[in-house]
Amino acid sequence: MRHSRRGFVGLMLTLAAGLRASPALAAPLSSRPIRLVVPFGAGGVADLVARSVAQKMSESMGQSIVVDNKPGAGGVVASDTVAKAPPDGHTLLLMSNGNAVSVGLFKSLPYDTVKDFAPISTLGYFDMAVLAASNSKFKTFTDLVAHAKAHPGQLNIGTINVGSTQNLAGELLKSSLGIDAQVVPFNGTPAVVTALRGGQVDVAVEILSPVLSQIEGKAMRALAVMGDKRSPSLPDVPTVAESGTPGFQVASWNALAAPAKTPPDVIARLNQEARAALASPEVKKRLQNLGVEPRGSTPQEQARLLDSEIQRWSAVIQRAGIPKQ
């Protein structure tokens, strides 16, 4: 009986130690609302991702999370707001690959993209696609590449604004294929779609989610997707890598970040909550319906992603001769 009692006490002490170390109990935040600053306008895909995840986290934490949309200046306004906020876990940033692009695109920033933020977790990846009009002579991505190589300087690739991920993906596609083509920027996705369908550009590079309904309605054709695997929304469309350019991979992404010096246990708690939200069936389905792949990460994985994206897009900007703003 004595040995049994000693074993029971030992078990209880072990469980108590485990509970103290459990991330679920780490860093309870105060009851103040958490502010999630989003560098995009309300109603866009990135905003909907932020709101979907924030709502689920709020339910789980029993704490209000308020989305604060601050579009403008390529995400600099929103990022600067968070970089200068108190590092207490109550002000968060919806970070994106735009943060990585900004490092190479701007002469200077009011913050250090790497040093002034604490990564929490990635949230989702947005597929991008190479598109042609429904009546285009390009039926496959291979057709496009063959034409571009046979007619140097004659292919026009439509994208949104200079310095956007889509625009830089067009430049990267050019250099990866070794083709002489013109990347033509337009002011927003509707203008790109109009130019493509009207024949002002031969193909376009765009995030899949805002044009998916037009692809499904046969108004345009996806020649290839640019991710590391086929899109669940278009399982019959090959990747650029599968189509003869091994190793090519581009995706737009979103992540959560906090101001630098936010305590590690607070970061651990927020990471746990974000990843739990992404794993919930309702959030997963909502994001997939938006054309977004839900994918959480550790803070360290997110930091490595940001570093690699900064290096990649800075090189593309330099090679394309895009002047710094």
JSON list of C-alpha atoms in Angstrom, two decimals, residues 36-139:
[
{"chain": "A", "resi": 36, "resn": "LEU", "atom": "CA", "xyz": [-4.89, 42.19, -35.82]},
{"chain": "A", "resi": 37, "resn": "VAL", "atom": "CA", "xyz": [-3.58, 44.76, -38.32]},
{"chain": "A", "resi": 38, "resn": "VAL", "atom": "CA", "xyz": [-4.20, 43.72, -41.94]},
{"chain": "A", "resi": 39, "resn": "PRO", "atom": "CA", "xyz": [-2.33, 45.54, -44.74]},
{"chain": "A", "resi": 40, "resn": "PHE", "atom": "CA", "xyz": [-5.16, 44.93, -47.24]},
{"chain": "A", "resi": 41, "resn": "GLY", "atom": "CA", "xyz": [-8.64, 46.32, -47.74]},
{"chain": "A", "resi": 42, "resn": "ALA", "atom": "CA", "xyz": [-11.71, 44.65, -46.31]},
{"chain": "A", "resi": 43, "resn": "GLY", "atom": "CA", "xyz": [-13.34, 41.93, -48.41]},
{"chain": "A", "resi": 44, "resn": "GLY", "atom": "CA", "xyz": [-10.26, 40.67, -50.23]},
{"chain": "A", "resi": 45, "resn": "VAL", "atom": "CA", "xyz": [-9.00, 37.10, -49.92]},
{"chain": "A", "resi": 46, "resn": "ALA", "atom": "CA", "xyz": [-6.22, 37.98, -47.44]},
{"chain": "A", "resi": 47, "resn": "ASP", "atom": "CA", "xyz": [-8.70, 39.90, -45.29]},
{"chain": "A", "resi": 48, "resn": "LEU", "atom": "CA", "xyz": [-11.11, 36.95, -45.31]},
{"chain": "A", "resi": 49, "resn": "VAL", "atom": "CA", "xyz": [-8.30, 34.60, -44.27]},
{"chain": "A", "resi": 50, "resn": "ALA", "atom": "CA", "xyz": [-7.40, 36.92, -41.39]},
{"chain": "A", "resi": 51, "resn": "ARG", "atom": "CA", "xyz": [-11.02, 37.19, -40.24]},
{"chain": "A", "resi": 52, "resn": "SER", "atom": "CA", "xyz": [-11.65, 33.43, -40.49]},
{"chain": "A", "resi": 53, "resn": "VAL", "atom": "CA", "xyz": [-8.62, 32.57, -38.38]},
{"chain": "A", "resi": 54, "resn": "ALA", "atom": "CA", "xyz": [-9.19, 35.45, -35.95]},
{"chain": "A", "resi": 55, "resn": "GLN", "atom": "CA", "xyz": [-12.79, 34.42, -35.31]},
{"chain": "A", "resi": 56, "resn": "LYS", "atom": "CA", "xyz": [-11.80, 30.85, -34.46]},
{"chain": "A", "resi": 57, "resn": "MET", "atom": "CA", "xyz": [-8.91, 31.97, -32.26]},
{"chain": "A", "resi": 58, "resn": "SER", "atom": "CA", "xyz": [-11.23, 34.38, -30.48]},
{"chain": "A", "resi": 59, "resn": "GLU", "atom": "CA", "xyz": [-13.71, 31.60, -29.72]},
{"chain": "A", "resi": 60, "resn": "SER", "atom": "CA", "xyz": [-10.97, 29.31, -28.42]},
{"chain": "A", "resi": 61, "resn": "MET", "atom": "CA", "xyz": [-9.26, 31.97, -26.30]},
{"chain": "A", "resi": 62, "resn": "GLY", "atom": "CA", "xyz": [-12.46, 33.57, -25.04]},
{"chain": "A", "resi": 63, "resn": "GLN", "atom": "CA", "xyz": [-10.99, 36.88, -26.10]},
{"chain": "A", "resi": 64, "resn": "SER", "atom": "CA", "xyz": [-11.97, 39.48, -28.68]},
{"chain": "A", "resi": 65, "resn": "ILE", "atom": "CA", "xyz": [-9.73, 39.81, -31.77]},
{"chain": "A", "resi": 66, "resn": "VAL", "atom": "CA", "xyz": [-10.42, 42.97, -33.77]},
{"chain": "A", "resi": 67, "resn": "VAL", "atom": "CA", "xyz": [-9.31, 43.15, -37.41]},
{"chain": "A", "resi": 68, "resn": "ASP", "atom": "CA", "xyz": [-7.93, 46.60, -38.30]},
{"chain": "A", "resi": 69, "resn": "ASN", "atom": "CA", "xyz": [-7.54, 47.11, -42.07]},
{"chain": "A", "resi": 70, "resn": "LYS", "atom": "CA", "xyz": [-4.67, 49.45, -42.95]},
{"chain": "A", "resi": 71, "resn": "PRO", "atom": "CA", "xyz": [-4.00, 49.16, -46.69]},
{"chain": "A", "resi": 72, "resn": "GLY", "atom": "CA", "xyz": [-1.48, 51.33, -48.50]},
{"chain": "A", "resi": 73, "resn": "ALA", "atom": "CA", "xyz": [2.20, 51.76, -49.37]},
{"chain": "A", "resi": 74, "resn": "GLY", "atom": "CA", "xyz": [2.70, 48.09, -50.10]},
{"chain": "A", "resi": 75, "resn": "GLY", "atom": "CA", "xyz": [1.91, 47.08, -46.53]},
{"chain": "A", "resi": 76, "resn": "VAL", "atom": "CA", "xyz": [4.40, 49.54, -44.99]},
{"chain": "A", "resi": 77, "resn": "VAL", "atom": "CA", "xyz": [1.75, 51.48, -43.03]},
{"chain": "A", "resi": 78, "resn": "ALA", "atom": "CA", "xyz": [0.34, 48.36, -41.36]},
{"chain": "A", "resi": 79, "resn": "SER", "atom": "CA", "xyz": [3.75, 46.84, -40.71]},
{"chain": "A", "resi": 80, "resn": "ASP", "atom": "CA", "xyz": [5.10, 50.03, -39.16]},
{"chain": "A", "resi": 81, "resn": "THR", "atom": "CA", "xyz": [2.07, 50.22, -36.86]},
{"chain": "A", "resi": 82, "resn": "VAL", "atom": "CA", "xyz": [2.79, 46.76, -35.47]},
{"chain": "A", "resi": 83, "resn": "ALA", "atom": "CA", "xyz": [6.58, 47.18, -35.33]},
{"chain": "A", "resi": 84, "resn": "LYS", "atom": "CA", "xyz": [6.11, 50.14, -32.98]},
{"chain": "A", "resi": 85, "resn": "ALA", "atom": "CA", "xyz": [3.36, 48.58, -30.83]},
{"chain": "A", "resi": 86, "resn": "PRO", "atom": "CA", "xyz": [4.00, 47.28, -27.28]},
{"chain": "A", "resi": 87, "resn": "PRO", "atom": "CA", "xyz": [5.38, 43.71, -27.43]},
{"chain": "A", "resi": 88, "resn": "ASP", "atom": "CA", "xyz": [2.69, 42.18, -25.25]},
{"chain": "A", "resi": 89, "resn": "GLY", "atom": "CA", "xyz": [0.81, 39.96, -27.69]},
{"chain": "A", "resi": 90, "resn": "HIS", "atom": "CA", "xyz": [-2.11, 42.36, -28.07]},
{"chain": "A", "resi": 91, "resn": "THR", "atom": "CA", "xyz": [-1.09, 43.79, -31.48]},
{"chain": "A", "resi": 92, "resn": "LEU", "atom": "CA", "xyz": [-0.46, 41.38, -34.35]},
{"chain": "A", "resi": 93, "resn": "LEU", "atom": "CA", "xyz": [0.33, 41.75, -38.05]},
{"chain": "A", "resi": 94, "resn": "LEU", "atom": "CA", "xyz": [-1.01, 39.79, -40.99]},
{"chain": "A", "resi": 95, "resn": "MET", "atom": "CA", "xyz": [2.37, 39.41, -42.65]},
{"chain": "A", "resi": 96, "resn": "SER", "atom": "CA", "xyz": [2.66, 38.37, -46.30]},
{"chain": "A", "resi": 97, "resn": "ASN", "atom": "CA", "xyz": [5.19, 37.82, -49.04]},
{"chain": "A", "resi": 98, "resn": "GLY", "atom": "CA", "xyz": [4.68, 41.55, -49.67]},
{"chain": "A", "resi": 99, "resn": "ASN", "atom": "CA", "xyz": [6.81, 42.14, -46.58]},
{"chain": "A", "resi": 100, "resn": "ALA", "atom": "CA", "xyz": [9.63, 40.18, -48.21]},
{"chain": "A", "resi": 101, "resn": "VAL", "atom": "CA", "xyz": [9.21, 42.02, -51.53]},
{"chain": "A", "resi": 102, "resn": "SER", "atom": "CA", "xyz": [9.31, 45.43, -49.80]},
{"chain": "A", "resi": 103, "resn": "VAL", "atom": "CA", "xyz": [12.88, 44.85, -48.62]},
{"chain": "A", "resi": 104, "resn": "GLY", "atom": "CA", "xyz": [14.14, 44.82, -52.19]},
{"chain": "A", "resi": 105, "resn": "LEU", "atom": "CA", "xyz": [11.60, 47.29, -53.57]},
{"chain": "A", "resi": 106, "resn": "PHE", "atom": "CA", "xyz": [12.01, 50.26, -51.23]},
{"chain": "A", "resi": 107, "resn": "LYS", "atom": "CA", "xyz": [15.15, 52.34, -50.70]},
{"chain": "A", "resi": 108, "resn": "SER", "atom": "CA", "xyz": [14.41, 52.38, -46.98]},
{"chain": "A", "resi": 109, "resn": "LEU", "atom": "CA", "xyz": [11.73, 51.18, -44.57]},
{"chain": "A", "resi": 110, "resn": "PRO", "atom": "CA", "xyz": [10.77, 52.63, -41.18]},
{"chain": "A", "resi": 111, "resn": "TYR", "atom": "CA", "xyz": [11.41, 49.21, -39.60]},
{"chain": "A", "resi": 112, "resn": "ASP", "atom": "CA", "xyz": [13.63, 46.17, -40.08]},
{"chain": "A", "resi": 113, "resn": "THR", "atom": "CA", "xyz": [11.52, 43.41, -41.62]},
{"chain": "A", "resi": 114, "resn": "VAL", "atom": "CA", "xyz": [13.55, 40.67, -39.94]},
{"chain": "A", "resi": 115, "resn": "LYS", "atom": "CA", "xyz": [14.60, 42.20, -36.62]},
{"chain": "A", "resi": 116, "resn": "ASP", "atom": "CA", "xyz": [11.46, 44.15, -35.69]},
{"chain": "A", "resi": 117, "resn": "PHE", "atom": "CA", "xyz": [8.96, 41.29, -35.83]},
{"chain": "A", "resi": 118, "resn": "ALA", "atom": "CA", "xyz": [8.52, 38.00, -33.99]},
{"chain": "A", "resi": 119, "resn": "PRO", "atom": "CA", "xyz": [7.11, 35.28, -36.29]},
{"chain": "A", "resi": 120, "resn": "ILE", "atom": "CA", "xyz": [4.15, 33.28, -34.95]},
{"chain": "A", "resi": 121, "resn": "SER", "atom": "CA", "xyz": [2.88, 30.96, -37.70]},
{"chain": "A", "resi": 122, "resn": "THR", "atom": "CA", "xyz": [2.13, 30.85, -41.39]},
{"chain": "A", "resi": 123, "resn": "LEU", "atom": "CA", "xyz": [-1.62, 30.75, -42.13]},
{"chain": "A", "resi": 124, "resn": "GLY", "atom": "CA", "xyz": [-2.15, 29.99, -45.78]},
{"chain": "A", "resi": 125, "resn": "TYR", "atom": "CA", "xyz": [-0.66, 29.71, -49.25]},
{"chain": "A", "resi": 126, "resn": "PHE", "atom": "CA", "xyz": [-2.35, 31.16, -52.33]},
{"chain": "A", "resi": 127, "resn": "ASP", "atom": "CA", "xyz": [-1.87, 29.34, -55.63]},
{"chain": "A", "resi": 128, "resn": "MET", "atom": "CA", "xyz": [-0.83, 31.41, -58.64]},
{"chain": "A", "resi": 129, "resn": "ALA", "atom": "CA", "xyz": [-1.45, 30.45, -62.27]},
{"chain": "A", "resi": 130, "resn": "VAL", "atom": "CA", "xyz": [-0.37, 31.23, -65.82]},
{"chain": "A", "resi": 131, "resn": "LEU", "atom": "CA", "xyz": [-3.57, 32.08, -67.68]},
{"chain": "A", "resi": 132, "resn": "ALA", "atom": "CA", "xyz": [-4.67, 32.34, -71.29]},
{"chain": "A", "resi": 133, "resn": "ALA", "atom": "CA", "xyz": [-7.93, 33.52, -72.85]},
{"chain": "A", "resi": 134, "resn": "SER", "atom": "CA", "xyz": [-10.42, 30.79, -73.73]},
{"chain": "A", "resi": 135, "resn": "ASN", "atom": "CA", "xyz": [-9.86, 31.43, -77.46]},
{"chain": "A", "resi": 136, "resn": "SER", "atom": "CA", "xyz": [-6.05, 31.55, -77.17]},
{"chain": "A", "resi": 137, "resn": "LYS", "atom": "CA", "xyz": [-3.86, 29.51, -79.50]},
{"chain": "A", "resi": 138, "resn": "PHE", "atom": "CA", "xyz": [-2.00, 28.35, -76.38]},
{"chain": "A", "resi": 139, "resn": "LYS", "atom": "CA", "xyz": [-3.68, 25.15, -75.26]}
]
